[in-house]
Coordinates of C-alpha atoms in Angstrom, one line a residue:
Chain A
M80 CA -127.2 -102.2 7.6
G81 CA -126.2 -105.6 6.1
R82 CA -128.8 -105.5 3.5
Y83 CA -128.0 -101.9 2.6
V84 CA -124.4 -102.9 2.1
V85 CA -125.4 -105.8 -0.2
R86 CA -127.7 -103.5 -2.3
R87 CA -124.9 -101.0 -2.6
L88 CA -122.5 -103.8 -3.7
L89 CA -124.9 -104.9 -6.3
Q90 CA -125.2 -101.3 -7.6
M91 CA -121.5 -101.1 -8.0
V92 CA -121.4 -104.0 -10.4
P93 CA -122.8 -102.2 -13.5
V94 CA -120.6 -99.2 -12.8
F95 CA -117.6 -101.4 -12.4
V96 CA -118.3 -103.2 -15.6
G97 CA -119.1 -100.0 -17.5
A98 CA -116.1 -98.1 -16.3
T99 CA -113.6 -101.1 -17.1
L100 CA -115.3 -101.7 -20.5
L101 CA -115.0 -98.0 -21.3
I102 CA -111.3 -97.9 -20.5
F103 CA -110.8 -101.3 -22.3
L104 CA -112.3 -99.8 -25.4
M105 CA -110.3 -96.7 -25.1
V106 CA -107.1 -98.6 -24.8
N107 CA -108.1 -100.5 -27.9
V108 CA -108.6 -97.4 -29.8
M109 CA -105.1 -96.3 -28.5
G110 CA -103.6 -98.4 -31.4
D111 CA -102.0 -101.7 -32.3
P112 CA -100.5 -103.0 -29.1
V113 CA -98.2 -105.3 -31.1
A114 CA -96.7 -102.2 -33.0
G115 CA -94.8 -101.2 -29.8
L116 CA -93.1 -104.5 -29.4
C117 CA -90.5 -104.5 -32.1
G118 CA -88.8 -101.3 -30.9
E119 CA -88.5 -98.5 -33.4
R120 CA -88.8 -100.6 -36.5
Q121 CA -92.0 -102.3 -37.9
C122 CA -92.8 -105.9 -36.9
D123 CA -92.6 -108.3 -39.8
P124 CA -96.1 -109.6 -40.5
A125 CA -95.6 -113.2 -39.3
T126 CA -94.1 -112.2 -35.9
A127 CA -96.9 -109.8 -35.6
A128 CA -99.6 -112.3 -36.2
Q129 CA -98.0 -114.9 -33.9
L130 CA -97.7 -112.2 -31.1
R131 CA -101.3 -111.3 -31.7
H132 CA -102.3 -114.9 -31.3
E133 CA -100.3 -115.3 -28.2
F134 CA -101.8 -112.4 -26.5
G135 CA -105.4 -113.4 -27.7
L136 CA -105.5 -110.1 -29.7
D137 CA -107.1 -111.9 -32.7
E138 CA -110.3 -112.8 -30.7
P139 CA -113.3 -110.5 -31.0
L140 CA -113.2 -107.6 -28.5
W141 CA -116.1 -108.6 -26.2
L142 CA -114.3 -112.1 -25.8
Q143 CA -111.1 -110.4 -25.0
Y144 CA -112.8 -108.2 -22.3
A145 CA -114.5 -111.2 -20.8
T146 CA -111.4 -113.3 -20.7
Y147 CA -109.6 -110.5 -19.2
M148 CA -112.1 -109.8 -16.5
G149 CA -112.4 -113.5 -15.7
N150 CA -108.7 -113.5 -15.2
V151 CA -108.7 -110.5 -12.9
F152 CA -111.1 -112.2 -10.6
T153 CA -108.8 -115.0 -10.2
G154 CA -105.9 -112.5 -9.4
D155 CA -104.3 -112.7 -12.8
F156 CA -103.9 -109.2 -14.3
G157 CA -102.0 -110.3 -17.3
T158 CA -98.4 -109.8 -18.3
A159 CA -96.9 -106.5 -19.3
F160 CA -95.4 -106.9 -22.8
N161 CA -92.0 -107.0 -21.3
G162 CA -92.8 -110.2 -19.7
Q163 CA -93.3 -108.9 -16.2
P164 CA -96.6 -109.7 -14.5
V165 CA -98.7 -106.6 -14.1
T166 CA -99.3 -107.7 -10.5
E167 CA -95.6 -107.3 -9.8
L168 CA -95.6 -103.7 -11.1
M169 CA -98.7 -103.1 -8.9
A170 CA -96.9 -104.5 -5.8
T171 CA -94.1 -101.8 -6.3
A172 CA -96.2 -99.1 -7.4
F173 CA -99.4 -99.1 -5.3
P174 CA -97.6 -98.8 -1.9
V175 CA -95.8 -95.6 -3.0
T176 CA -99.0 -94.0 -4.3
I177 CA -101.0 -95.1 -1.3
R178 CA -98.4 -93.4 1.0
L179 CA -98.6 -90.3 -1.3
T180 CA -102.5 -90.3 -1.1
V181 CA -102.4 -90.7 2.8
V182 CA -100.1 -87.6 3.0
A183 CA -102.4 -85.7 0.7
V184 CA -105.6 -86.7 2.6
L185 CA -103.9 -85.8 6.0
F186 CA -103.2 -82.4 4.5
E187 CA -106.8 -82.0 3.5
V188 CA -108.3 -83.2 6.8
V189 CA -105.8 -81.4 9.1
V190 CA -105.1 -78.1 7.3
G191 CA -108.3 -77.9 5.2
V192 CA -110.8 -78.5 8.1
T193 CA -108.8 -76.3 10.5
L194 CA -108.8 -73.5 8.0
G195 CA -112.5 -74.0 7.3
V196 CA -113.4 -73.9 10.9
L197 CA -111.2 -70.8 11.5
T198 CA -112.8 -68.9 8.6
G199 CA -116.3 -70.3 9.2
L200 CA -116.4 -69.0 12.8
R201 CA -115.0 -65.5 11.7
R202 CA -117.0 -64.7 8.6
G203 CA -116.3 -61.3 7.1
R204 CA -113.3 -60.7 9.3
P205 CA -109.8 -60.1 7.7
V206 CA -108.8 -63.8 8.4
D207 CA -111.8 -65.1 6.5
T208 CA -111.2 -62.8 3.5
T209 CA -107.5 -63.6 3.4
V210 CA -108.0 -67.3 3.5
L211 CA -110.8 -67.1 1.0
L212 CA -108.7 -65.2 -1.5
L213 CA -105.8 -67.7 -0.9
T214 CA -108.1 -70.7 -1.6
L215 CA -109.1 -69.0 -4.8
V216 CA -105.6 -68.6 -6.0
V217 CA -104.7 -72.2 -5.1
I218 CA -107.6 -73.4 -7.0
S219 CA -106.7 -71.4 -10.1
V220 CA -103.1 -72.4 -10.3
P221 CA -103.0 -75.9 -12.0
T222 CA -101.2 -78.6 -10.0
F223 CA -98.4 -78.9 -12.4
V224 CA -97.5 -75.3 -12.0
T225 CA -97.8 -75.5 -8.2
G226 CA -95.6 -78.6 -8.3
L227 CA -92.9 -77.1 -10.4
L228 CA -92.8 -73.9 -8.4
L229 CA -92.5 -75.7 -5.1
Q230 CA -89.9 -77.9 -6.5
L231 CA -87.9 -74.9 -7.7
L232 CA -88.3 -73.0 -4.4
L233 CA -88.0 -75.6 -1.7
G234 CA -86.0 -78.2 -3.5
V235 CA -83.6 -76.1 -5.7
E236 CA -83.3 -72.7 -4.3
W237 CA -83.6 -73.2 -0.7
G238 CA -82.6 -76.8 -0.6
W239 CA -85.1 -77.8 2.2
V240 CA -86.3 -81.0 0.5
R241 CA -84.8 -83.3 -2.1
P242 CA -86.2 -82.1 -5.4
S243 CA -86.9 -85.7 -6.5
V244 CA -88.0 -88.6 -4.6
S245 CA -86.0 -91.8 -4.2
A246 CA -87.2 -95.1 -5.3
E247 CA -88.3 -96.3 -1.9
A248 CA -90.3 -93.0 -1.4
P249 CA -90.5 -92.9 2.4
F250 CA -93.1 -90.7 4.1
G251 CA -90.6 -87.9 4.8
E252 CA -89.8 -87.3 1.1
L253 CA -93.4 -87.3 0.2
I254 CA -94.5 -84.4 2.2
V255 CA -94.1 -81.7 -0.4
P256 CA -95.4 -83.9 -3.3
G257 CA -98.4 -84.8 -1.0
L258 CA -99.0 -81.1 -0.4
V259 CA -98.9 -80.4 -4.1
L260 CA -101.3 -83.3 -4.9
A261 CA -103.7 -82.1 -2.1
S262 CA -103.5 -78.4 -3.0
V263 CA -106.6 -77.9 -5.1
S264 CA -108.7 -80.2 -2.9
L265 CA -107.4 -78.6 0.2
A266 CA -108.8 -75.3 -1.0
Y267 CA -112.2 -76.9 -1.7
V268 CA -112.3 -78.6 1.7
T269 CA -111.5 -75.2 3.3
R270 CA -114.4 -73.5 1.4
L271 CA -116.7 -76.4 1.9
T272 CA -116.2 -76.6 5.7
R273 CA -116.5 -72.8 5.9
T274 CA -119.8 -72.7 4.0
S275 CA -121.3 -75.6 5.9
L276 CA -120.3 -74.3 9.3
A277 CA -121.6 -70.9 8.6
E278 CA -124.9 -72.4 7.4
N279 CA -125.3 -74.5 10.5
R280 CA -124.3 -71.8 12.9
R281 CA -127.7 -70.2 12.6
S282 CA -129.6 -73.3 13.3
D283 CA -131.8 -73.9 16.3
Y284 CA -129.7 -76.7 17.9
V285 CA -126.7 -74.4 18.1
R286 CA -128.7 -71.7 19.7
T287 CA -130.0 -74.2 22.2
A288 CA -126.5 -75.4 22.9
V289 CA -125.3 -71.9 23.6
A290 CA -128.5 -71.1 25.6
K291 CA -127.8 -74.2 27.8
G292 CA -124.6 -72.4 28.7
L293 CA -122.2 -74.9 27.1
P294 CA -118.6 -73.6 26.7
R295 CA -117.9 -72.4 23.2
H296 CA -115.4 -75.1 22.3
R297 CA -118.0 -77.8 23.3
V298 CA -120.7 -76.1 21.1
V299 CA -118.3 -76.0 18.2
T300 CA -116.7 -79.4 18.5
R301 CA -119.8 -81.5 19.7
H302 CA -122.7 -79.8 18.0
L303 CA -121.7 -77.6 15.1
L304 CA -118.7 -79.6 13.7
R305 CA -120.3 -83.0 13.9
N306 CA -123.1 -81.8 11.8
S307 CA -121.1 -79.6 9.4
L308 CA -118.6 -82.3 8.4
I309 CA -120.9 -84.5 6.5
P310 CA -120.5 -82.8 3.2
V311 CA -116.7 -82.6 3.8
V312 CA -116.5 -86.4 4.5
T313 CA -118.4 -86.9 1.2
F314 CA -116.0 -84.7 -0.7
I315 CA -112.8 -86.3 0.8
G316 CA -114.1 -89.7 0.2
T317 CA -114.8 -89.2 -3.5
D318 CA -111.5 -87.3 -3.7
I319 CA -109.4 -90.4 -2.7
G320 CA -110.1 -92.1 -6.0
A321 CA -109.4 -88.8 -7.9
L322 CA -106.1 -88.2 -5.9
M323 CA -104.8 -91.7 -6.8
G324 CA -105.6 -91.2 -10.5
G325 CA -104.5 -87.6 -10.5
A326 CA -101.2 -88.4 -9.0
I327 CA -99.9 -88.8 -12.6
V328 CA -98.8 -85.2 -12.8
T329 CA -97.4 -85.1 -9.2
E330 CA -95.5 -88.2 -9.7
R331 CA -94.0 -87.0 -13.0
I332 CA -92.8 -83.7 -11.5
F333 CA -91.2 -85.3 -8.4
N334 CA -90.1 -88.5 -10.2
I335 CA -92.0 -90.8 -8.0
H336 CA -92.3 -94.4 -9.2
G337 CA -96.0 -94.9 -8.3
V338 CA -99.1 -95.8 -10.1
G339 CA -99.2 -92.6 -12.2
Y340 CA -95.7 -93.3 -13.3
Q341 CA -96.4 -96.9 -14.4
L342 CA -99.6 -95.7 -16.0
Y343 CA -97.7 -93.0 -18.0
Q344 CA -95.2 -95.5 -19.0
G345 CA -97.9 -97.9 -20.1
I346 CA -99.7 -95.4 -22.1
L347 CA -96.5 -94.2 -23.8
R348 CA -95.5 -97.8 -24.7
Q349 CA -99.1 -98.6 -25.7
N350 CA -99.0 -101.4 -23.0
S351 CA -102.7 -102.1 -22.8
Q352 CA -102.6 -104.7 -20.0
T353 CA -100.8 -102.5 -17.7
V354 CA -103.1 -99.6 -18.3
V355 CA -106.3 -101.6 -18.1
G356 CA -105.0 -103.4 -15.0
F357 CA -104.1 -100.3 -13.1
V358 CA -107.2 -98.5 -14.1
T359 CA -109.4 -101.4 -13.0
V360 CA -107.8 -101.2 -9.5
L361 CA -108.3 -97.4 -9.4
V362 CA -112.0 -97.7 -10.3
L363 CA -112.4 -100.4 -7.5
V364 CA -110.7 -98.1 -5.0
F365 CA -113.1 -95.2 -6.1
L366 CA -116.1 -97.4 -5.6
V367 CA -115.1 -98.8 -2.3
A368 CA -114.1 -95.3 -1.0
N369 CA -117.6 -94.0 -2.0
L370 CA -119.3 -96.9 -0.2
L371 CA -117.3 -96.4 2.9
V372 CA -118.2 -92.7 2.9
D373 CA -122.0 -93.6 2.7
L374 CA -121.5 -96.0 5.7
L375 CA -119.6 -93.3 7.6
Y376 CA -122.6 -91.0 7.4
A377 CA -124.4 -93.3 10.0
V378 CA -121.5 -92.8 12.3
L379 CA -121.5 -89.0 11.9
D380 CA -125.2 -88.5 11.9
P381 CA -127.2 -91.0 14.1
R382 CA -130.4 -89.8 12.3
I383 CA -129.3 -91.6 9.2
R384 CA -129.9 -95.4 9.6
Y385 CA -129.6 -97.8 6.8
A386 CA -132.4 -100.5 7.1
Chain B
M118 CA -114.5 -59.0 -8.0
F119 CA -116.9 -59.2 -11.0
L120 CA -115.6 -56.1 -12.6
L121 CA -112.0 -57.1 -12.3
S122 CA -112.5 -60.7 -13.6
A123 CA -114.7 -59.3 -16.4
L124 CA -111.9 -56.8 -17.4
V125 CA -109.4 -59.7 -17.5
I126 CA -111.6 -61.8 -19.5
V127 CA -112.4 -59.0 -22.1
F128 CA -108.6 -58.4 -22.4
L129 CA -108.0 -62.1 -22.9
I130 CA -110.7 -62.3 -25.7
V131 CA -109.2 -59.3 -27.3
I132 CA -105.7 -60.7 -27.5
S133 CA -106.8 -64.1 -28.4
V134 CA -108.7 -62.8 -31.4
R135 CA -106.0 -60.3 -32.4
P136 CA -102.7 -61.0 -30.5
S137 CA -100.9 -58.5 -32.8
V138 CA -102.4 -55.7 -30.9
I139 CA -100.0 -56.0 -28.1
A140 CA -97.3 -58.2 -29.5
S141 CA -95.6 -57.3 -32.7
G142 CA -93.5 -60.3 -33.4
S143 CA -94.3 -63.9 -34.4
P144 CA -94.3 -66.5 -31.7
L145 CA -92.5 -68.9 -34.1
T146 CA -89.6 -66.6 -35.0
C147 CA -86.9 -67.8 -32.8
D148 CA -83.1 -67.2 -32.5
L149 CA -81.2 -70.1 -31.0
A150 CA -78.2 -67.8 -30.3
K151 CA -80.4 -65.9 -27.7
A152 CA -81.8 -69.2 -26.0
R153 CA -82.6 -68.6 -22.4
E154 CA -81.4 -65.1 -22.3
G155 CA -83.0 -62.8 -19.6
A156 CA -85.2 -59.7 -20.2
G157 CA -83.8 -57.1 -22.6
P158 CA -85.2 -53.9 -24.3
G159 CA -88.2 -54.8 -26.4
H160 CA -88.3 -58.3 -24.9
P161 CA -89.6 -57.8 -21.4
F162 CA -90.0 -61.5 -20.6
G163 CA -86.7 -62.7 -22.0
Y164 CA -86.2 -65.8 -24.3
D165 CA -87.1 -69.4 -23.8
G166 CA -85.0 -72.5 -24.4
Q167 CA -85.4 -72.2 -28.3
G168 CA -84.7 -68.6 -28.2
C169 CA -88.2 -67.6 -28.8
D170 CA -89.5 -64.4 -27.2
V171 CA -91.4 -65.4 -24.1
Y172 CA -93.6 -62.2 -24.2
T173 CA -94.9 -63.0 -27.6
R174 CA -95.4 -66.6 -26.9
T175 CA -97.3 -65.8 -23.7
V176 CA -99.7 -63.4 -25.5
Y177 CA -100.2 -65.8 -28.4
G178 CA -100.7 -68.7 -25.9
A179 CA -104.0 -67.1 -24.8
R180 CA -105.8 -68.0 -28.0
A181 CA -105.4 -71.9 -27.5
S182 CA -106.6 -71.6 -23.8
V183 CA -109.6 -69.4 -24.5
T184 CA -110.6 -71.3 -27.6
V185 CA -110.4 -74.7 -25.8
G186 CA -112.2 -73.4 -22.6
V187 CA -115.1 -71.6 -24.4
L188 CA -115.8 -74.2 -27.0
A189 CA -115.5 -77.2 -24.5
T190 CA -117.7 -75.4 -21.9
L191 CA -120.4 -74.7 -24.7
G192 CA -120.3 -78.4 -25.7
V193 CA -120.4 -79.7 -22.3
A194 CA -123.2 -77.3 -21.3
V195 CA -125.3 -78.1 -24.3
L196 CA -124.9 -81.8 -24.3
G197 CA -125.1 -82.1 -20.5
S198 CA -128.2 -80.0 -20.1
V199 CA -130.1 -81.7 -23.0
L200 CA -129.4 -85.1 -21.7
G201 CA -129.8 -84.4 -18.0
G202 CA -132.8 -82.1 -18.6
L203 CA -134.7 -84.7 -20.6
A204 CA -133.9 -87.4 -18.0
G205 CA -135.0 -85.2 -15.2
Y206 CA -138.3 -84.2 -16.9
F207 CA -139.3 -87.6 -18.3
G208 CA -137.9 -89.8 -15.7
G209 CA -138.3 -93.5 -16.1
L210 CA -136.0 -95.9 -17.8
W211 CA -134.0 -93.3 -19.6
D212 CA -133.4 -91.5 -16.3
S213 CA -132.1 -94.7 -14.6
V214 CA -129.9 -95.5 -17.5
L215 CA -128.4 -92.1 -17.8
S216 CA -127.7 -91.9 -14.0
R217 CA -125.8 -95.1 -14.2
I218 CA -123.8 -93.8 -17.2
T219 CA -122.9 -90.8 -15.4
D220 CA -121.7 -93.0 -12.4
I221 CA -119.5 -94.8 -14.9
F222 CA -117.9 -91.6 -16.1
F223 CA -117.3 -90.2 -12.6
A224 CA -115.3 -93.4 -11.8
I225 CA -112.7 -92.6 -14.5
P226 CA -110.0 -90.2 -13.5
V227 CA -109.9 -87.2 -16.0
V228 CA -106.3 -86.8 -16.6
L229 CA -106.0 -90.6 -17.0
G230 CA -108.8 -90.7 -19.6
G231 CA -107.0 -87.8 -21.5
L232 CA -103.8 -89.5 -21.6
V233 CA -105.3 -92.7 -22.9
L234 CA -107.6 -91.2 -25.5
L235 CA -105.4 -88.4 -26.7
S236 CA -102.1 -90.3 -26.9
V237 CA -103.3 -91.8 -30.2
V238 CA -104.3 -88.5 -31.8
T239 CA -101.7 -87.0 -34.1
S240 CA -103.8 -84.1 -35.2
N241 CA -102.4 -80.7 -34.4
T242 CA -105.7 -78.9 -33.8
V243 CA -107.7 -78.0 -30.7
W244 CA -110.6 -80.3 -31.8
P245 CA -109.5 -83.6 -30.3
V246 CA -108.9 -81.9 -26.9
I247 CA -112.3 -80.1 -27.0
G248 CA -113.9 -83.4 -28.0
F249 CA -112.3 -85.3 -25.2
M250 CA -113.4 -82.6 -22.7
V251 CA -117.0 -82.8 -23.9
L252 CA -116.9 -86.6 -23.7
L253 CA -115.8 -86.6 -20.2
G254 CA -117.3 -83.4 -18.9
W255 CA -121.1 -83.8 -19.8
P256 CA -121.9 -86.0 -16.9
Q257 CA -121.2 -83.2 -14.4
I258 CA -123.5 -80.7 -16.0
S259 CA -126.0 -83.5 -16.8
R260 CA -126.3 -84.3 -13.1
I261 CA -127.0 -80.6 -12.1
A262 CA -129.4 -80.0 -14.9
R263 CA -131.4 -83.2 -14.0
G264 CA -131.6 -82.0 -10.4
A265 CA -132.6 -78.4 -11.4
V266 CA -135.3 -79.7 -13.8
I267 CA -136.8 -82.1 -11.2
T268 CA -137.1 -79.2 -8.8
A269 CA -138.6 -76.9 -11.4
K270 CA -141.1 -79.3 -12.6
Q271 CA -142.8 -79.7 -9.2
H272 CA -143.8 -76.1 -9.2
D273 CA -147.4 -75.0 -9.5
Y274 CA -146.9 -73.0 -12.6
V275 CA -145.8 -76.2 -14.4
Q276 CA -149.0 -77.9 -13.3
A277 CA -151.0 -74.8 -14.5
A278 CA -149.3 -74.9 -17.8
R279 CA -150.1 -78.6 -18.2
A280 CA -153.7 -78.2 -17.1
L281 CA -154.0 -75.5 -19.9
G282 CA -153.0 -78.1 -22.4
A283 CA -149.4 -77.1 -23.1
S284 CA -147.3 -79.7 -24.8
D285 CA -144.2 -81.2 -23.2
A286 CA -142.0 -79.2 -25.5
R287 CA -143.7 -76.0 -24.6
I288 CA -143.4 -76.7 -20.9
L289 CA -139.7 -77.6 -21.3
L290 CA -138.8 -74.6 -23.3
R291 CA -140.9 -71.9 -21.9
H292 CA -141.4 -72.8 -18.3
I293 CA -138.8 -75.2 -17.1
T294 CA -135.6 -74.0 -18.9
P295 CA -135.7 -70.4 -17.6
N296 CA -136.2 -71.7 -14.2
A297 CA -133.5 -74.4 -14.2
V298 CA -130.8 -72.7 -16.2
A299 CA -129.1 -70.8 -13.4
P300 CA -127.2 -73.6 -11.7
V301 CA -126.1 -74.8 -15.2
I302 CA -124.6 -71.4 -15.9
V303 CA -122.9 -71.1 -12.6
V304 CA -121.2 -74.5 -12.8
S305 CA -120.3 -74.0 -16.5
T306 CA -118.6 -70.8 -15.8
I307 CA -116.5 -72.2 -13.0
A308 CA -115.8 -75.3 -15.3
L309 CA -114.6 -73.0 -18.0
G310 CA -111.6 -72.1 -15.8
T311 CA -110.9 -75.8 -15.0
Y312 CA -111.0 -76.8 -18.6
I313 CA -108.4 -74.1 -19.4
A314 CA -106.3 -75.6 -16.6
L315 CA -106.9 -79.1 -17.9
E316 CA -105.8 -78.2 -21.4
A317 CA -102.6 -76.8 -20.1
T318 CA -102.1 -80.0 -18.0
L319 CA -102.6 -82.2 -20.9
S320 CA -100.4 -80.2 -23.1
Y321 CA -97.8 -80.3 -20.2
L322 CA -98.1 -84.1 -20.4
G323 CA -97.5 -84.1 -24.1
V324 CA -101.0 -85.3 -25.3
G325 CA -102.9 -82.0 -25.5
L326 CA -101.8 -79.5 -28.0
K327 CA -98.5 -80.2 -29.7
P328 CA -95.8 -77.8 -31.1
P329 CA -95.9 -75.8 -33.4
S330 CA -99.2 -74.9 -31.7
V331 CA -98.7 -72.2 -29.2
S332 CA -99.9 -73.0 -25.7
W333 CA -99.0 -72.1 -22.2
G334 CA -98.9 -75.8 -21.3
I335 CA -96.5 -76.6 -24.1
D336 CA -94.3 -73.7 -23.0
I337 CA -94.3 -74.5 -19.3
S338 CA -93.4 -78.1 -20.3
A339 CA -90.5 -77.0 -22.5
A340 CA -89.2 -74.7 -19.9
S341 CA -89.4 -77.0 -16.9
P342 CA -86.0 -78.7 -17.6
Y343 CA -84.3 -75.4 -17.4
I344 CA -86.2 -74.2 -14.4
R345 CA -83.0 -73.7 -12.4
N346 CA -81.1 -71.4 -14.6
S347 CA -83.9 -69.6 -16.5
P348 CA -87.1 -69.6 -14.4
H349 CA -88.5 -66.7 -16.3
A350 CA -89.5 -68.9 -19.3
L351 CA -91.6 -70.9 -16.9
L352 CA -92.9 -68.2 -14.7
W353 CA -94.5 -65.9 -17.3
P354 CA -96.7 -68.5 -19.0
S355 CA -97.5 -70.0 -15.6
G356 CA -98.6 -66.6 -14.3
A357 CA -100.7 -65.9 -17.4
L358 CA -102.3 -69.4 -17.0
A359 CA -103.1 -68.8 -13.2
V360 CA -104.6 -65.3 -13.8
T361 CA -106.7 -66.6 -16.6
V362 CA -108.1 -69.6 -14.6
L363 CA -108.5 -67.3 -11.6
A364 CA -110.5 -64.7 -13.7
F365 CA -113.0 -67.3 -14.8
I366 CA -113.5 -68.9 -11.4
M367 CA -113.9 -65.5 -9.9
L368 CA -116.5 -64.7 -12.6
G369 CA -118.3 -67.9 -11.8
D370 CA -118.4 -67.0 -8.1
A371 CA -119.8 -63.6 -9.0
V372 CA -122.4 -65.1 -11.3
R373 CA -123.4 -67.5 -8.6
D374 CA -123.8 -64.8 -6.0
A375 CA -126.0 -62.8 -8.4
L376 CA -128.2 -65.8 -9.4
D377 CA -128.4 -67.6 -6.1
P378 CA -128.0 -65.2 -3.3
K379 CA -128.8 -68.0 -0.8
L380 CA -125.3 -69.5 -1.2
R381 CA -123.5 -66.2 -0.5

């Protein structure tokens, strides 16, 4: 187990370097970061040169990247160009987005798996067909449309929730945004659980369990579900990173000041340190989530042992 | 399912090639005096915030979506299956390198990459959006093509062809491609729907297509501030978008059931 974790951690290094380097290059393509600093007008050349020197922008690109990563590993994510440390922005933004992601993952696990089990055990019945059609519709409607519609209906027309989220973003206000963020993945989780369950229902161990005379709920929960949930766990694990990065749209609709909001502002203002810093953390989250999922396999399926 | 989605798609292709068949006006002729008015005779969907006819704009919006979706899918499918297929067939160093590269691309959130890369683009055509989708989309197909080729190359007929002295190129083209192409087609069809949704999302965020291009994403974005008083300007393009994506995803499902009955 220990050796496996070390090997996986080592494999993460090239992916981490590659992904951060890629985003670093992209941000550099984004344009001259100094140009955004003098407001609407052009910077005069002397000021621009001085600023460039101050931020180390006159160094070659690989050196800038190396310096930046060196700083990151000592906990210094640089300064946003407005003078605020990027870590400070993160400290306010990440808790909000993490809460939003937790709500979304809860929706996926609770609603998605439940619907998947319901339909997987009743294949071909009306419930199954209805839910299957519904998931198709949910997958087809892009998140921003779902978000705007729910905001219009629940927030404005019926007044059930506040149409925009306050700065503190407590859990209660994040329920609807979390549902919107989760919607597409929720549909995928439902379909995945359904297929996986339906496949395993015909397997020998389920027949044995039934033949032993076990009650139905025990067959389903202890035998069928435990084996069927492995692909679902994989999906949800890889989805955590995607949810946090994809929250840009949801956060924009509901005016949530989280990671997506900061990134959007950073990109609009060509604020490269903010963008690279936030993306670096998101990539790390993605990699760690994937690692945890692989370790969870061993818990769910005792046949899988990591030597 | 198949017939219904095929009909919708044929209809979409017709109106994106020749929108004037069902919409007589121009999407750029707007009358500010009529801004946000509801439906009236000859204008069944009403007017948007700029006083443009929502019906005409919704019909014309199909072109951007279909163009981006089809071209991006073609690009992704070709690039992904060539790179992934070669990696799967030859294995070795190139395979390991490519697998790591796909890992890297998977770690970057798509919408985020789009915002960063496309925020610099000032061009008003569909090409930057398509280019970006190909750049970030190929790893998905490449992984699938690689897996399919690895499965196909272990079959006896490949061994037989090799024993008969067939070259690598011949084996790849005549024996492996026909047997490995099914999963690529299935995933590409479903991906087409998601690319259309992605184009609208990027346009909604202001980095995809930009006015005066006509796109559902732009229209939805423009209508969202007035959602309370004139929801019609938002609902029609949203509905068109959802139906389009749904049609392509349903078609993908139908193709999968036909090509791979095991997954049904």
